[in-house]
Amino acid sequence: MPGPLRYADAVRLLGGNGPVLDALDRVVGGALTTAVGPAPELVLSLFGADAQLAQLSRLLVSSTAERIQGLGRFERTERLAAAHAVIVVAAYSDAMGQVRLPFDVRELDISRTDSVRFATGNVPESRRLTAVADHLLRSHLPLPSPHEPYETTLTELRSFYASMSGHMGTYVSGLAVWDRLSPSAREDVRAILCDRIPATALTCYEELFRQLAADFPDVGVWADRVDHRATRVAVRHLEETVTRLLDGALPAGRLTVLRRAGALPLDAPVLGAEETAEGMTIPSLREAYVSADFRVAGFSSAERLTSEAWWQRHEVRGGLDSFLEGFLTAPKAAEVPILLLGLPGAGKSLVTKVLAARLPAEDFLVVRVPLRDVPADTGVQDQIEAAIRQATGERTMDWADVVRAAGPALPVVLLDGFDELLQATGLHQSDYLERVANFQQREAALGRPLAIVVTSRTIVADRARLTPGGIAVRLEPFSATQTGQWLELWNRKNAAYFSRNGLRPLTPEQALAQPDLASQPLLLLMLALYDAQDNAYQRESGTLASFELYERLLARFARRELLKHEARLTDEDLAQAIEYELLRLSVAAFGMFNRGRQWITEDELEADLEALLPQQAPSSAGLRAALTGAQTTIGRFFFIHRAEAFRDDVRLHSYEFLHATFGEFLVARLVAQELQDLMTAEQTEARRARRSRTDDSFLYALLSFAACAGRGPVVAFLVEALRPLQDREELRQLLLRLFHESLDDRPVSAYASYLPRRRPAPASPTYYRANLLLLLLVVAEETSGRELFPEALDPVSAWRNTMLLLESQLHGEEWRALADRLRLERTWEGERRHITVRLEEALDPDLWVWPPVPRTDDARVVDPRWIYGHAPNSEIRRYTGWLYTSPNEVTQDAHLQCDIGTDALLHMAQALDELGLGLALTSYVALSDGEAVSGARLLFRLWCTAGNFSAVHREAVHAALYNFDPDATAFTKRFLAVVLRQWELAGQPVSQDWVNRAHSLIDAHAASEAYAHLLDELPHPPT
């Protein structure tokens, strides 16, 4: 009967011995050493007398034998996983032999079947190694995966070995050897099994794993643990030689055409020649490709891949190409789709092109499927076959034919542009990833396993149901090193152009001054093109605000596009045409902003242009024909991503800026321009004898669907655009008037057909009021309740009503963003309450910092006297306490509001009510230093003294005896009992006689003076 599993069993699984392979080794080795051509030098370098290189020879021979026998890439991967499972179990067996036990371990008579049972809880169907390995493979033992840190695998293995020890302990206790042991010896065995064996097994595993990776480099690739890149390259060349000797050339014909088609895109330039100045050199995609940093994580269906906080929990890694190549050899790659996520312009599509061109043809057959070019409303297999036909021109190649023609190579399908299906078609695609996973599982069940990579923008990743157990890879922005690497290539390719035109190359330090532009490949190219014309960026970057830089950047590209079509435009006509181009781009930006998205479909943009710019075009006869379509409006700008997809044989389009900052700049730009136009109109009206109301209907149309505060860059751009204006005071007065009138009935507008989204009736004026308030604070920096509500008897109440209105109508995230932007100060104006509001500009971008850092200048501290209107010099301040209302009224109001924040406070406060202390919430007392606090706050302070006797103890007793409602005797006694309990905990117990006398006075509704002698009897805390 075979003994327990050993390392040799893992080697046997990978074809490391056997007479057939030995014979083949001799045959192939002889053929190789006599080969002619370029092979002999390579062969001699690998197959010398050195034993380690001879071992590589055996590995190559076994791999070749597997290929001759029809064993392909995926089957090889299964063998690797099975071999790994064997060494996991073998490590435990080795550990049992290394520790000192009070008996000979051989007495346990552990068989191969026993060791498997200890590991899995079940026995395999047969003792044969193949059956054992298959059983282990299906038992999902811990194994390394490239997307998880190696330490995670070790942690899982430590727990696994502890579980094995439990099974082993049960097994040993049933043997005769156990009966011979003394009680103390049995305890030693239990301790060894519990503590030493798992730790020793983990050490043995690492040794065996390193040995297996050294003996079989595929193991190192698969686990992404051992760098055998050079060896793999050499072995790959050698495998090609062996394949030519034994099988002839790789499959030719249509499959070769498909493989060649995958490499073609890398040789195309990044941009067309029409996008650049004469004499400038644009690198090819192959040259310009810089391997991005990335984060990788497993996810479940409940995870939100759009959450930045979730991604931040996973480390940034480098070497994306190596990672993906290694991962595609892992068993998990054939089980679930891989999601490749990133921002527009981050290089997701380029990664798929690089994979298609670089994955070795002998191991992988890559089919790249640009989802924009295949029917959106068909099945996954139909989409793949459509892409194959487009790439090869062969109409008769179906999926099964392709897989059969691929032979042992693992098919890899790259579905590029899932987000484009969502954007361009508007189809319900929430089940798309599930359909992809189902297709993958079906193919595996049919014996045609494949790996699938799906690319998408991160922001829409949560619009599809996620497949449990899936893997997501998110591309990270360029690091400073990668930006420098890209610019080094750009400057080298254009060195002659720069020299010829007297220009300076753009340095990484200069580019990184604009991190939003320098961190994305296409945006970095845009910045480089802008600077390459006349070094404009280098001359201006140190003196311009971001708003002005974006203004010149987009105006420059609009100017270049216009001059391509009309080179003879006058300066005046050109300036007018540039402004019109940017206006239409701004309408597109508002279309995205007001819909709460980062993209807009062609039909939506057409409707928006018709509603906001009806029949508007440059008037000069020298201009080209008026632009009438959304596609010609923004589709020609390369800094705008155009998503495409087919539905019902119709190509659909949507548009998106390569970086959201472009759209946010254009939103701020159009608002700033419209405000200045309104000021000009106001000044004109001021000179007329018969004045009319300034028409703000265009501004109302733009700002009545979404809150600007929800986009931080929009606010920053508005500050940069409006603060430097010379006539800020006039603009402040204009915004105040518009704010005062924002909720009034409005006349029928020429822009009434502009409806980017449906809103309930109160929402539009509410959004407009919210945006006007923000704009007012941007311009004025500070305003008062009296300015905001000049006709209100109580501006504080009017402010409260406005905040309730805004909270009720704004989307939750928009309200939260606006509330975080407002900094309110509660002050006094004579005898009346007063408020001052200013803009909070230094917001922490991470709202979830833990532990929270308290603000030292926080104006949100509640002053009870301000709440109830007790002015600084009012007579009521002479009173030592007051009761506002029954806590039941507060509870009922909060209960009806269903507000999360209020409910959270109410939940805490109800704990006092359960103790019979509810009145402490609405009963207020004046402390000796004049501060007014509620009874509840005083209790919390007392509980936080941690048993240290302090002035708070006397203040709490004083409050109970002097300040509470005389009729609330039961409450006062309970409050006093809670307070005196804290005295006892602080080592200052109060006598029962004192308590009885206090209760007598409370029951008698005694006047305040009657309690003086009781308070005098109590000790004073140390100062």
XYZ file of N, CA and C in Angstrom, residues 751-895:
435
model
N -36.428 78.323 -23.043
C -35.639 77.104 -22.869
C -36.430 76.026 -22.133
N -37.749 76.127 -22.158
C -38.592 75.182 -21.424
C -38.438 73.757 -21.937
N -38.015 73.604 -23.199
C -37.865 72.258 -23.755
C -36.587 71.580 -23.308
N -35.738 72.282 -22.573
C -34.500 71.679 -22.063
C -34.839 70.853 -20.827
N -34.853 69.547 -20.982
C -35.226 68.641 -19.895
C -34.247 67.474 -19.848
N -33.053 67.717 -19.335
C -32.079 66.611 -19.262
C -32.519 65.482 -18.350
N -33.373 65.766 -17.383
C -33.942 64.721 -16.533
C -35.254 65.239 -15.947
N -36.119 64.294 -15.603
C -37.390 64.657 -15.004
C -37.192 64.956 -13.525
N -37.818 66.060 -13.073
C -37.770 66.445 -11.677
C -39.176 66.771 -11.195
N -39.500 66.512 -9.921
C -40.782 66.983 -9.389
C -40.823 68.503 -9.378
N -42.024 69.056 -9.329
C -42.215 70.498 -9.492
C -41.339 71.362 -8.579
N -41.211 71.041 -7.270
C -40.400 71.930 -6.416
C -38.899 71.821 -6.665
N -38.460 70.785 -7.369
C -37.023 70.520 -7.439
C -36.275 71.581 -8.227
N -36.803 71.977 -9.384
C -36.051 72.897 -10.247
C -35.745 74.226 -9.571
N -36.735 74.954 -9.011
C -36.384 76.193 -8.321
C -35.503 75.956 -7.094
N -35.653 74.805 -6.461
C -34.811 74.506 -5.299
C -33.362 74.323 -5.713
N -33.125 73.578 -6.784
C -31.755 73.435 -7.281
C -31.178 74.787 -7.679
N -32.012 75.610 -8.295
C -31.537 76.934 -8.711
C -31.140 77.756 -7.491
N -31.965 77.701 -6.442
C -31.642 78.451 -5.221
C -30.352 77.924 -4.591
N -30.179 76.622 -4.563
C -28.958 76.050 -3.988
C -27.726 76.514 -4.755
N -27.803 76.512 -6.084
C -26.652 76.928 -6.886
C -26.391 78.422 -6.775
N -27.448 79.242 -6.662
C -27.247 80.676 -6.478
C -26.593 80.964 -5.137
N -26.991 80.237 -4.102
C -26.352 80.412 -2.796
C -24.864 80.096 -2.890
N -24.521 79.012 -3.559
C -23.115 78.656 -3.710
C -22.367 79.736 -4.495
N -22.951 80.202 -5.585
C -22.300 81.235 -6.401
C -22.115 82.523 -5.599
N -23.125 82.862 -4.798
C -23.013 84.056 -3.967
C -21.831 83.942 -3.018
N -21.657 82.783 -2.417
C -20.541 82.595 -1.482
C -19.212 82.523 -2.206
N -19.211 82.020 -3.432
C -17.990 82.028 -4.223
C -17.548 83.465 -4.489
N -18.501 84.321 -4.811
C -18.175 85.705 -5.169
C -17.923 86.545 -3.925
N -18.850 86.473 -2.950
C -18.771 87.362 -1.793
C -17.952 86.789 -0.651
N -17.701 85.497 -0.677
C -16.989 84.785 0.380
C -17.799 84.679 1.665
N -18.671 85.680 1.931
C -19.475 85.652 3.153
C -20.752 86.434 2.921
N -21.841 85.951 3.522
C -23.102 86.687 3.488
C -23.833 86.446 4.793
N -24.895 87.246 5.023
C -25.614 87.168 6.298
C -27.057 86.754 6.062
N -27.710 86.322 7.140
C -29.116 85.979 7.049
C -29.958 87.162 6.651
N -29.594 88.364 7.108
C -30.363 89.564 6.764
C -30.269 89.863 5.278
N -29.086 89.630 4.661
C -28.956 89.841 3.217
C -29.738 88.809 2.425
N -29.716 87.570 2.907
C -30.402 86.499 2.186
C -31.918 86.617 2.286
N -32.407 87.063 3.450
C -33.847 87.107 3.679
C -34.227 88.483 4.235
N -34.124 89.528 3.426
C -34.346 90.890 3.946
C -35.781 91.147 4.399
N -36.751 90.411 3.909
C -38.145 90.646 4.256
C -38.629 89.733 5.379
N -37.788 88.820 5.827
C -38.215 87.871 6.858
C -38.167 88.524 8.236
N -39.192 88.253 9.053
C -39.172 88.749 10.427
C -38.057 88.090 11.217
N -37.803 86.827 10.939
C -36.735 86.093 11.610
C -35.880 85.407 10.548
N -34.765 86.005 10.137
C -33.912 85.386 9.112
C -33.434 83.985 9.493
N -33.290 83.716 10.798
C -32.842 82.386 11.212
C -33.890 81.344 10.841
N -35.147 81.637 11.088
C -36.215 80.709 10.707
C -36.295 80.569 9.194
N -36.095 81.663 8.472
C -36.112 81.595 7.011
C -34.955 80.729 6.502
N -33.788 80.869 7.138
C -32.648 80.027 6.778
C -32.954 78.551 7.042
N -33.566 78.267 8.200
C -33.921 76.886 8.524
C -34.868 76.320 7.480
N -35.869 77.096 7.093
C -36.816 76.618 6.089
C -36.122 76.347 4.759
N -35.162 77.191 4.399
C -34.427 76.984 3.147
C -33.597 75.717 3.207
N -32.928 75.482 4.319
C -32.122 74.273 4.442
C -32.996 73.012 4.400
N -34.166 73.064 5.052
C -35.071 71.920 4.984
C -35.550 71.683 3.555
N -35.822 72.785 2.835
C -36.238 72.655 1.442
C -35.128 72.039 0.598
N -33.914 72.530 0.763
C -32.794 71.995 -0.025
C -32.569 70.518 0.288
N -32.592 70.176 1.560
C -32.362 68.780 1.933
C -33.459 67.877 1.377
N -34.676 68.403 1.302
C -35.790 67.583 0.831
C -35.752 67.338 -0.677
N -35.136 68.242 -1.448
C -35.197 68.143 -2.906
C -33.893 67.713 -3.555
N -32.773 68.055 -2.959
C -31.494 67.662 -3.553
C -31.262 66.182 -3.346
N -30.576 65.583 -4.300
C -30.155 64.196 -4.136
C -29.255 64.098 -2.905
N -29.323 62.952 -2.225
C -28.622 62.810 -0.952
C -27.165 63.212 -1.004
N -26.437 62.753 -2.031
C -25.012 63.072 -2.127
C -24.799 64.548 -2.434
N -25.714 65.138 -3.210
C -25.582 66.566 -3.516
C -25.836 67.409 -2.263
N -26.856 67.024 -1.495
C -27.104 67.748 -0.252
C -25.916 67.644 0.685
N -25.331 66.442 0.790
C -24.196 66.259 1.666
C -23.023 67.143 1.215
N -22.799 67.206 -0.096
C -21.697 68.032 -0.604
C -21.939 69.509 -0.331
N -23.186 69.968 -0.544
C -23.496 71.373 -0.276
C -23.367 71.675 1.210
N -23.916 70.814 2.059
C -23.842 71.050 3.498
C -22.401 71.127 3.980
N -21.539 70.294 3.412
C -20.134 70.327 3.801
C -19.448 71.601 3.341
N -20.014 72.255 2.315
C -19.422 73.492 1.783
C -19.820 74.725 2.598
N -20.885 74.636 3.375
C -21.404 75.800 4.086
C -20.844 75.859 5.504
N -20.317 77.005 5.851
C -19.787 77.227 7.203
C -20.636 78.314 7.852
N -21.451 77.916 8.805
C -22.415 78.814 9.430
C -21.934 79.250 10.799
N -22.038 80.540 11.070
C -21.727 81.066 12.400
C -23.000 81.645 13.003
N -23.303 81.266 14.222
C -24.481 81.753 14.940
C -24.042 82.901 15.854
N -24.544 84.082 15.596
C -24.122 85.269 16.356
C -25.374 86.043 16.799
N -25.129 87.236 17.283
C -26.220 88.109 17.738
C -26.159 89.437 16.983
N -27.333 89.981 16.718
C -27.461 91.317 16.129
C -28.371 92.109 17.053
N -27.773 92.758 18.020
C -28.567 93.380 19.067
C -29.211 92.310 19.929
N -30.542 92.369 20.021
C -31.283 91.407 20.811
C -31.797 90.230 19.987
N -31.426 90.176 18.714
C -31.964 89.144 17.825
C -30.860 88.173 17.406
N -31.280 86.956 17.184
C -30.336 85.958 16.660
C -29.922 86.326 15.240
N -28.694 85.968 14.906
C -28.144 86.362 13.614
C -27.275 85.210 13.102
N -27.166 85.084 11.792
C -26.284 84.062 11.201
C -25.414 84.704 10.133
N -24.228 84.134 9.977
C -23.305 84.503 8.903
C -22.866 83.214 8.223
N -22.886 83.225 6.898
C -22.546 82.029 6.129
C -21.360 82.343 5.245
N -20.428 81.425 5.215
C -19.297 81.563 4.292
C -19.020 80.221 3.642
N -18.173 80.236 2.620
C -17.842 79.032 1.867
C -16.683 78.304 2.523
N -16.848 77.026 2.743
C -15.768 76.176 3.256
C -14.986 75.672 2.063
N -13.792 76.209 1.858
C -13.012 75.864 0.663
C -11.991 74.775 0.924
N -11.510 74.643 2.157
C -10.461 73.661 2.469
C -11.095 72.376 2.960
N -11.821 71.704 2.063
C -12.458 70.449 2.442
C -11.458 69.309 2.386
N -11.539 68.406 3.371
C -10.729 67.186 3.336
C -11.314 66.263 2.278
N -10.530 65.846 1.255
C -11.093 64.994 0.210
C -11.536 63.636 0.719
N -10.984 63.199 1.830
C -11.373 61.905 2.387
C -12.294 62.147 3.579
N -13.596 61.888 3.369
C -14.565 62.146 4.425
C -14.605 61.045 5.465
N -13.787 59.997 5.262
C -13.883 58.844 6.148
C -12.569 58.597 6.886
N -11.912 59.664 7.266
C -10.678 59.528 8.038
C -11.014 58.985 9.426
N -10.231 57.994 9.846
C -10.457 57.441 11.193
C -9.126 57.265 11.897
N -8.984 57.669 13.154
C -10.028 58.337 13.930
C -10.245 59.775 13.482
N -11.449 60.321 13.655
C -11.711 61.685 13.197
C -10.883 62.683 13.980
N -10.432 63.707 13.301
C -9.626 64.754 13.929
C -10.557 65.903 14.303
N -10.688 66.229 15.586
C -11.603 67.310 15.975
C -11.108 68.656 15.455
N -12.061 69.500 15.059
C -11.712 70.838 14.592
C -11.575 71.762 15.782
N -10.465 72.473 15.825
C -10.230 73.365 16.961
C -11.051 74.640 16.859
N -11.479 75.009 15.632
C -12.239 76.243 15.455
C -13.666 75.937 15.007
N -14.207 74.842 15.474
C -15.518 74.399 15.028
C -16.604 75.341 15.529
N -17.317 75.977 14.580
C -18.391 76.898 14.930
C -19.710 76.186 15.154
N -19.698 74.841 15.085
C -20.944 74.102 15.183
C -21.304 73.725 16.618
N -20.555 74.229 17.604
C -20.890 73.973 19.006
C -22.207 74.672 19.328
N -23.142 73.917 19.883
C -24.488 74.432 20.130
C -24.517 75.235 21.427
N -25.060 76.452 21.339
C -25.258 77.301 22.512
C -26.754 77.334 22.814
N -27.189 76.705 23.905
C -28.626 76.674 24.207
C -29.252 78.063 24.295
N -28.518 79.049 24.790
C -29.094 80.384 24.915
C -29.368 80.979 23.534
N -28.515 80.659 22.554
C -28.767 81.163 21.191
C -29.993 80.464 20.612
N -30.123 79.139 20.878
C -31.254 78.387 20.332
C -32.575 79.031 20.753
N -32.666 79.418 22.022
C -33.933 79.897 22.559
C -34.020 81.426 22.588
N -33.055 82.081 21.951
C -33.147 83.529 21.813
C -32.885 84.303 23.078
N -32.083 83.786 23.978
C -31.725 84.506 25.204
C -30.547 85.435 24.889
N -30.859 86.648 24.524
C -29.829 87.596 24.102
C -28.847 87.869 25.247
N -27.629 88.313 24.909
C -26.602 88.502 25.945
C -27.042 89.398 27.095
N -27.840 90.433 26.849
C -28.231 91.362 27.907
C -29.694 91.204 28.320
N -30.301 90.078 27.946
C -31.720 89.909 28.251
C -31.922 89.527 29.717
N -33.119 89.856 30.221
C -33.463 89.593 31.606
C -33.497 88.095 31.901
N -33.848 87.305 30.898
C -34.024 85.876 31.127
C -32.725 85.183 31.507
N -31.610 85.817 31.203
C -30.330 85.182 31.538
C -30.087 85.143 33.048
N -30.912 85.847 33.816
C -30.746 85.796 35.268
C -31.260 84.492 35.841
N -32.123 83.803 35.073
C -32.665 82.548 35.570
C -31.609 81.452 35.477
N -31.666 80.535 36.447
C -30.645 79.485 36.499
C -31.005 78.268 35.669
N -32.212 78.176 35.154
C -32.582 77.030 34.338
C -33.929 77.227 33.680
N -34.236 76.393 32.705
C -35.542 76.468 32.051
C -35.844 75.139 31.372
N -37.129 74.910 31.156
C -37.607 73.703 30.472
C -38.202 74.132 29.140
N -37.737 73.508 28.055
C -38.233 73.903 26.725
C -39.587 73.283 26.435
N -39.648 71.988 26.362
C -40.878 71.302 26.030
C -40.748 69.844 26.439
N -41.821 69.123 26.336
C -41.761 67.703 26.642
C -40.889 66.983 25.625
N -40.037 66.054 26.046
C -39.227 65.302 25.083
C -40.081 64.489 24.122
N -41.335 64.216 24.493
C -42.202 63.467 23.583
C -42.443 64.232 22.288
N -42.533 65.570 22.365
C -42.723 66.373 21.158
C -41.490 66.296 20.262
N -40.327 66.363 20.867
C -39.087 66.247 20.096
C -39.018 64.886 19.423
N -39.347 63.853 20.180
C -39.305 62.493 19.636
C -40.281 62.330 18.485
N -41.496 62.849 18.636
C -42.491 62.711 17.574
C -42.068 63.447 16.315
N -41.573 64.670 16.448
C -41.112 65.421 15.275
C -40.001 64.672 14.546
N -39.037 64.167 15.302
C -37.918 63.435 14.691
C -38.412 62.151 14.035
N -39.359 61.483 14.696
C -39.888 60.234 14.141
C -40.559 60.469 12.792
